[in-house]
Short mmCIF file of N, CA and C in Angstrom, two decimals:
data_model
loop_
_atom_site.label_atom_id
_atom_site.label_comp_id
_atom_site.label_asym_id
_atom_site.label_seq_id
_atom_site.Cartn_x
_atom_site.Cartn_y
_atom_site.Cartn_z
N MET A 1 69.34 152.57 97.73
CA MET A 1 69.43 151.23 97.19
C MET A 1 69.64 150.19 98.30
N TRP A 2 70.48 150.55 99.30
CA TRP A 2 70.75 149.59 100.37
C TRP A 2 69.51 149.30 101.20
N LYS A 3 68.59 150.28 101.32
CA LYS A 3 67.35 150.06 102.07
C LYS A 3 66.50 149.00 101.37
N LEU A 4 66.47 149.03 100.04
CA LEU A 4 65.73 148.03 99.28
C LEU A 4 66.32 146.66 99.51
N PHE A 5 67.66 146.57 99.50
CA PHE A 5 68.32 145.29 99.75
C PHE A 5 67.99 144.76 101.13
N ILE A 6 68.03 145.62 102.16
CA ILE A 6 67.71 145.19 103.52
C ILE A 6 66.27 144.71 103.57
N GLY A 7 65.36 145.43 102.92
CA GLY A 7 63.95 145.03 102.90
C GLY A 7 63.76 143.68 102.24
N ILE A 8 64.45 143.43 101.14
CA ILE A 8 64.36 142.15 100.44
C ILE A 8 64.95 141.04 101.32
N ALA A 9 66.10 141.29 101.94
CA ALA A 9 66.72 140.29 102.81
C ALA A 9 65.82 139.98 103.99
N LEU A 10 65.18 141.00 104.53
CA LEU A 10 64.27 140.81 105.66
C LEU A 10 63.09 139.96 105.25
N CYS A 11 62.52 140.24 104.09
CA CYS A 11 61.38 139.44 103.61
C CYS A 11 61.79 138.00 103.39
N VAL A 12 62.99 137.76 102.87
CA VAL A 12 63.47 136.39 102.67
C VAL A 12 63.61 135.70 104.02
N ALA A 13 64.14 136.40 105.02
CA ALA A 13 64.29 135.82 106.36
C ALA A 13 62.94 135.48 106.95
N ILE A 14 61.96 136.36 106.76
CA ILE A 14 60.62 136.12 107.28
C ILE A 14 59.99 134.93 106.56
N ASN A 15 60.17 134.84 105.26
CA ASN A 15 59.55 133.78 104.48
C ASN A 15 60.10 132.40 104.79
N THR A 16 61.30 132.31 105.36
CA THR A 16 61.87 131.00 105.65
C THR A 16 61.19 130.34 106.84
N GLN A 17 60.48 131.12 107.65
CA GLN A 17 59.78 130.56 108.80
C GLN A 17 58.32 130.36 108.41
N THR A 18 57.93 129.13 108.16
CA THR A 18 56.59 128.88 107.66
C THR A 18 55.63 128.34 108.71
N GLN A 19 56.15 127.89 109.84
CA GLN A 19 55.27 127.35 110.87
C GLN A 19 55.65 128.00 112.20
N ALA A 20 54.65 128.14 113.08
CA ALA A 20 54.90 128.85 114.32
C ALA A 20 54.12 128.25 115.47
N GLU A 21 54.53 128.62 116.67
CA GLU A 21 53.87 128.17 117.88
C GLU A 21 54.21 129.17 118.98
N PRO A 22 53.21 129.72 119.69
CA PRO A 22 53.53 130.60 120.81
C PRO A 22 54.38 129.85 121.83
N SER A 23 55.33 130.56 122.44
CA SER A 23 56.20 129.95 123.44
C SER A 23 56.34 130.91 124.62
N GLU A 24 56.53 130.37 125.78
CA GLU A 24 56.63 131.19 126.97
C GLU A 24 57.82 132.14 126.85
N PHE A 25 57.60 133.41 127.21
CA PHE A 25 58.69 134.38 127.21
C PHE A 25 59.44 134.27 128.53
N ILE A 26 60.71 133.92 128.44
CA ILE A 26 61.56 133.84 129.63
C ILE A 26 62.63 134.91 129.47
N TYR A 27 62.57 135.89 130.35
CA TYR A 27 63.50 137.02 130.28
C TYR A 27 64.92 136.55 130.58
N GLN A 28 65.86 136.99 129.74
CA GLN A 28 67.27 136.69 129.93
C GLN A 28 68.01 138.03 129.97
N ASP A 29 68.57 138.37 131.10
CA ASP A 29 69.25 139.66 131.24
C ASP A 29 70.37 139.76 130.21
N GLN A 30 70.28 140.76 129.37
CA GLN A 30 71.25 140.93 128.29
C GLN A 30 72.25 142.06 128.56
N GLY A 31 72.22 142.57 129.78
CA GLY A 31 73.20 143.58 130.16
C GLY A 31 72.76 144.99 129.82
N ARG A 32 73.71 145.87 129.87
CA ARG A 32 73.49 147.30 129.69
C ARG A 32 72.88 147.61 128.32
N GLY A 33 71.87 148.48 128.35
CA GLY A 33 71.26 148.94 127.11
C GLY A 33 70.08 148.11 126.64
N SER A 34 69.85 146.96 127.24
CA SER A 34 68.72 146.14 126.82
C SER A 34 67.47 146.55 127.60
N ALA A 35 66.32 146.21 127.07
CA ALA A 35 65.05 146.60 127.67
C ALA A 35 64.85 145.88 129.01
N LYS A 36 64.09 146.51 129.87
CA LYS A 36 63.77 145.92 131.17
C LYS A 36 62.73 144.81 131.00
N GLU A 37 62.74 143.89 131.94
CA GLU A 37 61.81 142.74 131.88
C GLU A 37 60.36 143.20 131.82
N LYS A 38 59.98 144.15 132.65
CA LYS A 38 58.60 144.63 132.69
C LYS A 38 58.16 145.18 131.34
N THR A 39 59.04 145.95 130.71
CA THR A 39 58.76 146.53 129.38
C THR A 39 58.54 145.43 128.35
N MET A 40 59.39 144.42 128.39
CA MET A 40 59.30 143.35 127.41
C MET A 40 58.08 142.46 127.65
N ARG A 41 57.73 142.23 128.89
CA ARG A 41 56.55 141.40 129.20
C ARG A 41 55.26 142.04 128.68
N ARG A 42 55.19 143.37 128.71
CA ARG A 42 53.99 144.06 128.19
C ARG A 42 53.75 143.73 126.73
N LEU A 43 54.80 143.37 126.02
CA LEU A 43 54.68 143.05 124.60
C LEU A 43 54.68 141.53 124.35
N TYR A 44 55.60 140.82 124.95
CA TYR A 44 55.86 139.43 124.57
C TYR A 44 55.11 138.36 125.36
N ASP A 45 54.51 138.70 126.50
CA ASP A 45 53.79 137.68 127.25
C ASP A 45 52.65 137.11 126.42
N ILE A 46 52.36 135.85 126.65
CA ILE A 46 51.31 135.14 125.93
C ILE A 46 49.93 135.69 126.30
N ILE A 47 49.06 135.80 125.32
CA ILE A 47 47.67 136.19 125.52
C ILE A 47 46.85 134.91 125.45
N PRO A 48 46.16 134.52 126.54
CA PRO A 48 45.35 133.30 126.49
C PRO A 48 44.23 133.43 125.45
N ASN A 49 44.04 132.38 124.67
CA ASN A 49 42.98 132.35 123.66
C ASN A 49 41.73 131.74 124.29
N SER A 50 40.86 132.61 124.77
CA SER A 50 39.66 132.14 125.47
C SER A 50 38.65 131.46 124.54
N SER A 51 38.79 131.70 123.23
CA SER A 51 37.85 131.09 122.29
C SER A 51 38.12 129.59 122.11
N GLY A 52 39.36 129.17 122.36
CA GLY A 52 39.71 127.76 122.18
C GLY A 52 39.82 127.33 120.73
N SER A 53 39.89 128.30 119.81
CA SER A 53 39.93 128.00 118.39
C SER A 53 41.00 128.83 117.70
N ALA A 54 41.89 128.15 116.96
CA ALA A 54 42.93 128.86 116.21
C ALA A 54 42.31 129.71 115.12
N ALA A 55 41.23 129.26 114.51
CA ALA A 55 40.56 130.02 113.45
C ALA A 55 40.00 131.34 114.01
N LYS A 56 39.42 131.28 115.21
CA LYS A 56 38.91 132.50 115.82
C LYS A 56 40.04 133.43 116.22
N ALA A 57 41.16 132.87 116.69
CA ALA A 57 42.32 133.69 117.03
C ALA A 57 42.83 134.43 115.79
N ARG A 58 42.89 133.73 114.67
CA ARG A 58 43.31 134.35 113.40
C ARG A 58 42.40 135.51 113.05
N LEU A 59 41.10 135.30 113.17
CA LEU A 59 40.12 136.35 112.86
C LEU A 59 40.29 137.56 113.79
N VAL A 60 40.54 137.31 115.06
CA VAL A 60 40.76 138.39 116.02
C VAL A 60 42.00 139.20 115.63
N ILE A 61 43.05 138.53 115.24
CA ILE A 61 44.28 139.22 114.82
C ILE A 61 44.00 140.11 113.62
N LEU A 62 43.34 139.57 112.61
CA LEU A 62 43.05 140.34 111.39
C LEU A 62 42.12 141.53 111.69
N ARG A 63 41.12 141.33 112.53
CA ARG A 63 40.22 142.43 112.91
C ARG A 63 40.95 143.52 113.68
N THR A 64 41.84 143.12 114.56
CA THR A 64 42.62 144.09 115.32
C THR A 64 43.52 144.89 114.39
N MET A 65 44.13 144.22 113.43
CA MET A 65 44.98 144.92 112.47
C MET A 65 44.18 145.98 111.71
N GLN A 66 42.94 145.66 111.35
CA GLN A 66 42.08 146.59 110.62
C GLN A 66 41.68 147.79 111.45
N SER A 67 41.49 147.60 112.74
CA SER A 67 40.91 148.64 113.58
C SER A 67 41.93 149.59 114.20
N ILE A 68 43.19 149.38 113.94
CA ILE A 68 44.23 150.23 114.54
C ILE A 68 44.15 151.65 113.99
N ARG A 69 44.19 152.61 114.92
CA ARG A 69 44.23 154.01 114.51
C ARG A 69 45.67 154.41 114.24
N GLY A 70 45.87 155.41 113.42
CA GLY A 70 47.22 155.83 113.08
C GLY A 70 47.71 155.08 111.86
N PRO A 71 49.03 154.87 111.79
CA PRO A 71 49.58 154.13 110.63
C PRO A 71 48.95 152.75 110.50
N ALA A 72 48.63 152.38 109.29
CA ALA A 72 47.97 151.09 109.04
C ALA A 72 48.89 149.93 109.36
N CYS A 73 48.28 148.85 109.81
CA CYS A 73 48.98 147.60 110.06
C CYS A 73 48.66 146.70 108.87
N LEU A 74 49.64 146.46 108.03
CA LEU A 74 49.42 145.75 106.77
C LEU A 74 49.83 144.29 106.87
N LEU A 75 49.04 143.43 106.28
CA LEU A 75 49.35 142.00 106.24
C LEU A 75 50.50 141.78 105.26
N GLU A 76 51.58 141.19 105.76
CA GLU A 76 52.75 140.91 104.94
C GLU A 76 52.78 139.46 104.50
N GLU A 77 52.48 138.57 105.45
CA GLU A 77 52.60 137.14 105.17
C GLU A 77 51.73 136.37 106.15
N GLU A 78 51.30 135.20 105.72
CA GLU A 78 50.53 134.33 106.60
C GLU A 78 50.95 132.90 106.34
N GLY A 79 51.05 132.13 107.41
CA GLY A 79 51.39 130.72 107.32
C GLY A 79 50.66 129.96 108.40
N GLU A 80 51.00 128.71 108.55
CA GLU A 80 50.33 127.88 109.54
C GLU A 80 50.68 128.37 110.95
N GLY A 81 49.71 128.96 111.62
CA GLY A 81 49.89 129.42 112.99
C GLY A 81 50.54 130.77 113.17
N PHE A 82 50.70 131.55 112.10
CA PHE A 82 51.27 132.88 112.28
C PHE A 82 50.79 133.85 111.20
N ILE A 83 50.86 135.13 111.57
CA ILE A 83 50.61 136.23 110.64
C ILE A 83 51.73 137.23 110.85
N THR A 84 52.29 137.74 109.78
CA THR A 84 53.29 138.80 109.88
C THR A 84 52.66 140.08 109.36
N CYS A 85 52.73 141.13 110.18
CA CYS A 85 52.17 142.42 109.77
C CYS A 85 53.26 143.48 109.82
N ARG A 86 53.02 144.58 109.12
CA ARG A 86 54.02 145.64 108.99
C ARG A 86 53.39 147.00 109.25
N TRP A 87 54.10 147.81 110.01
CA TRP A 87 53.76 149.23 110.18
C TRP A 87 54.85 150.04 109.50
N ASP A 88 54.46 151.01 108.70
CA ASP A 88 55.40 151.96 108.11
C ASP A 88 55.13 153.31 108.75
N TYR A 89 56.20 153.93 109.26
CA TYR A 89 56.02 155.21 109.92
C TYR A 89 57.26 156.08 109.70
N LYS A 90 57.08 157.16 108.94
CA LYS A 90 58.14 158.15 108.69
C LYS A 90 59.46 157.52 108.25
N GLY A 91 59.39 156.64 107.28
CA GLY A 91 60.59 156.02 106.73
C GLY A 91 61.13 154.84 107.52
N HIS A 92 60.43 154.44 108.56
CA HIS A 92 60.83 153.30 109.37
C HIS A 92 59.75 152.24 109.24
N ALA A 93 60.09 151.00 109.54
CA ALA A 93 59.10 149.92 109.48
C ALA A 93 59.32 148.94 110.61
N ILE A 94 58.20 148.43 111.13
CA ILE A 94 58.21 147.39 112.15
C ILE A 94 57.45 146.19 111.59
N PHE A 95 58.03 145.01 111.74
CA PHE A 95 57.35 143.77 111.37
C PHE A 95 57.07 142.99 112.66
N HIS A 96 55.80 142.69 112.89
CA HIS A 96 55.42 141.86 114.03
C HIS A 96 55.03 140.49 113.50
N ARG A 97 55.52 139.48 114.15
CA ARG A 97 55.13 138.11 113.83
C ARG A 97 54.18 137.66 114.94
N ILE A 98 52.92 137.48 114.62
CA ILE A 98 51.92 137.12 115.60
C ILE A 98 51.66 135.63 115.45
N GLU A 99 52.03 134.87 116.46
CA GLU A 99 51.87 133.43 116.45
C GLU A 99 50.65 133.06 117.28
N TYR A 100 49.91 132.06 116.84
CA TYR A 100 48.68 131.70 117.53
C TYR A 100 48.38 130.21 117.38
N ASN A 101 47.57 129.71 118.32
CA ASN A 101 47.04 128.36 118.25
C ASN A 101 45.74 128.32 119.04
N ASP A 102 45.24 127.14 119.37
CA ASP A 102 43.99 127.01 120.11
C ASP A 102 44.05 127.61 121.51
N GLN A 103 45.23 127.64 122.11
CA GLN A 103 45.36 128.10 123.49
C GLN A 103 45.88 129.52 123.66
N ALA A 104 46.64 130.05 122.69
CA ALA A 104 47.34 131.32 122.94
C ALA A 104 47.62 132.12 121.66
N ILE A 105 47.91 133.41 121.90
CA ILE A 105 48.37 134.33 120.86
C ILE A 105 49.61 135.01 121.43
N GLN A 106 50.62 135.22 120.59
CA GLN A 106 51.83 135.88 121.06
C GLN A 106 52.45 136.72 119.94
N ILE A 107 52.91 137.90 120.31
CA ILE A 107 53.62 138.77 119.37
C ILE A 107 55.11 138.54 119.54
N LYS A 108 55.82 138.40 118.42
CA LYS A 108 57.27 138.29 118.44
C LYS A 108 57.85 139.29 117.44
N TYR A 109 59.13 139.53 117.55
CA TYR A 109 59.81 140.45 116.64
C TYR A 109 59.95 139.76 115.28
N GLY A 110 59.47 140.42 114.24
CA GLY A 110 59.55 139.86 112.90
C GLY A 110 60.50 140.60 111.99
N GLY A 111 61.07 141.70 112.46
CA GLY A 111 62.01 142.47 111.65
C GLY A 111 61.73 143.94 111.78
N GLY A 112 62.63 144.73 111.22
CA GLY A 112 62.47 146.17 111.25
C GLY A 112 63.45 146.84 110.31
N ILE A 113 63.12 148.05 109.94
CA ILE A 113 63.98 148.83 109.04
C ILE A 113 64.26 150.17 109.70
N ASN A 114 65.48 150.63 109.55
CA ASN A 114 65.99 151.88 110.11
C ASN A 114 65.98 151.84 111.63
N ALA A 115 65.22 152.71 112.30
CA ALA A 115 65.25 152.80 113.76
C ALA A 115 64.78 151.51 114.44
N TYR A 116 64.06 150.66 113.72
CA TYR A 116 63.48 149.47 114.34
C TYR A 116 64.22 148.17 113.99
N GLU A 117 65.49 148.30 113.65
CA GLU A 117 66.32 147.11 113.45
C GLU A 117 66.77 146.65 114.84
N CYS A 118 66.57 145.40 115.13
CA CYS A 118 66.92 144.85 116.44
C CYS A 118 68.43 144.70 116.57
N GLU A 119 68.96 145.16 117.70
CA GLU A 119 70.39 145.03 117.95
C GLU A 119 70.73 143.79 118.76
N ASN A 120 69.72 143.17 119.38
CA ASN A 120 69.96 141.97 120.18
C ASN A 120 68.69 141.11 120.16
N LEU A 121 68.67 140.11 119.30
CA LEU A 121 67.51 139.24 119.11
C LEU A 121 67.81 137.86 119.71
N VAL A 122 66.92 137.39 120.61
CA VAL A 122 67.08 136.08 121.23
C VAL A 122 65.75 135.34 121.12
N ASP A 123 65.73 134.25 120.36
CA ASP A 123 64.55 133.39 120.23
C ASP A 123 63.28 134.14 119.80
N GLY A 124 63.41 135.11 118.90
CA GLY A 124 62.25 135.85 118.41
C GLY A 124 61.86 137.04 119.27
N PHE A 125 62.62 137.30 120.34
CA PHE A 125 62.35 138.42 121.24
C PHE A 125 63.50 139.41 121.16
N CYS A 126 63.18 140.65 120.84
CA CYS A 126 64.20 141.69 120.69
C CYS A 126 64.45 142.37 122.02
N TYR A 127 65.70 142.39 122.45
CA TYR A 127 66.08 142.98 123.74
C TYR A 127 66.60 144.41 123.59
N LYS A 128 67.10 144.76 122.43
CA LYS A 128 67.68 146.10 122.27
C LYS A 128 67.23 146.70 120.95
N ILE A 129 66.39 147.74 121.06
CA ILE A 129 65.79 148.38 119.89
C ILE A 129 65.28 149.75 120.32
N HIS A 130 64.84 150.56 119.39
CA HIS A 130 64.26 151.87 119.70
C HIS A 130 63.13 151.71 120.72
N ARG A 131 63.10 152.57 121.73
CA ARG A 131 62.13 152.42 122.84
C ARG A 131 60.67 152.45 122.38
N ASN A 132 60.37 153.14 121.29
CA ASN A 132 58.98 153.21 120.83
C ASN A 132 58.46 151.87 120.32
N TYR A 133 59.36 150.98 119.94
CA TYR A 133 58.94 149.66 119.48
C TYR A 133 58.11 148.96 120.56
N PHE A 134 58.56 149.03 121.79
CA PHE A 134 57.85 148.38 122.89
C PHE A 134 56.53 149.07 123.18
N LYS A 135 56.50 150.38 123.05
CA LYS A 135 55.26 151.13 123.28
C LYS A 135 54.21 150.77 122.24
N TYR A 136 54.59 150.80 120.95
CA TYR A 136 53.64 150.46 119.88
C TYR A 136 53.18 149.01 120.00
N GLY A 137 54.13 148.12 120.27
CA GLY A 137 53.79 146.70 120.38
C GLY A 137 52.88 146.40 121.56
N ALA A 138 53.12 147.05 122.69
CA ALA A 138 52.29 146.84 123.88
C ALA A 138 50.86 147.33 123.62
N ASN A 139 50.73 148.44 122.90
CA ASN A 139 49.39 148.94 122.55
C ASN A 139 48.67 147.94 121.63
N PHE A 140 49.40 147.37 120.69
CA PHE A 140 48.82 146.37 119.80
C PHE A 140 48.39 145.13 120.59
N ARG A 141 49.22 144.71 121.53
CA ARG A 141 48.90 143.56 122.38
C ARG A 141 47.61 143.83 123.19
N LYS A 142 47.50 145.04 123.74
CA LYS A 142 46.28 145.42 124.49
C LYS A 142 45.04 145.34 123.61
N ASP A 143 45.18 145.85 122.37
CA ASP A 143 44.06 145.80 121.42
C ASP A 143 43.67 144.36 121.11
N LEU A 144 44.66 143.48 120.94
CA LEU A 144 44.39 142.06 120.70
C LEU A 144 43.62 141.45 121.89
N SER A 145 44.09 141.74 123.08
CA SER A 145 43.43 141.20 124.30
C SER A 145 41.99 141.66 124.40
N ARG A 146 41.75 142.95 124.11
CA ARG A 146 40.39 143.48 124.18
C ARG A 146 39.50 142.86 123.14
N THR A 147 40.00 142.68 121.93
CA THR A 147 39.19 142.11 120.85
C THR A 147 38.88 140.65 121.12
N LEU A 148 39.80 139.95 121.74
CA LEU A 148 39.61 138.54 122.06
C LEU A 148 38.54 138.38 123.12
#
């Protein structure tokens, strides 16, 4: 029952953010146990939007979500300048908030359940979480870059 409550609370938190804008990732050392800067940059650094069109960036994001092998990347929510997608894997879930505009695309932490709950969140960037979160996210970022 508590997992359902967390999921509902997470969806409410995600729904309160209706507008987005990619922002430069500036690493802030969070001390022991937080991810290294290099690891975080592989996921959170901005991807330049070479198309120059927010509409094309949106299409690239949706196409990349469709083409992912393994667990499906499901569309959870969409608003002005962002898409929230969800991966479900063995009872755990990751929510990525992908923000985009004419110049850039950026992945941010959108939430998680069980192993993927962020222990230290700063400005949409998670510093302390299960190590696989960064691996999965970096692979998704690479796929976005290639599709773009």
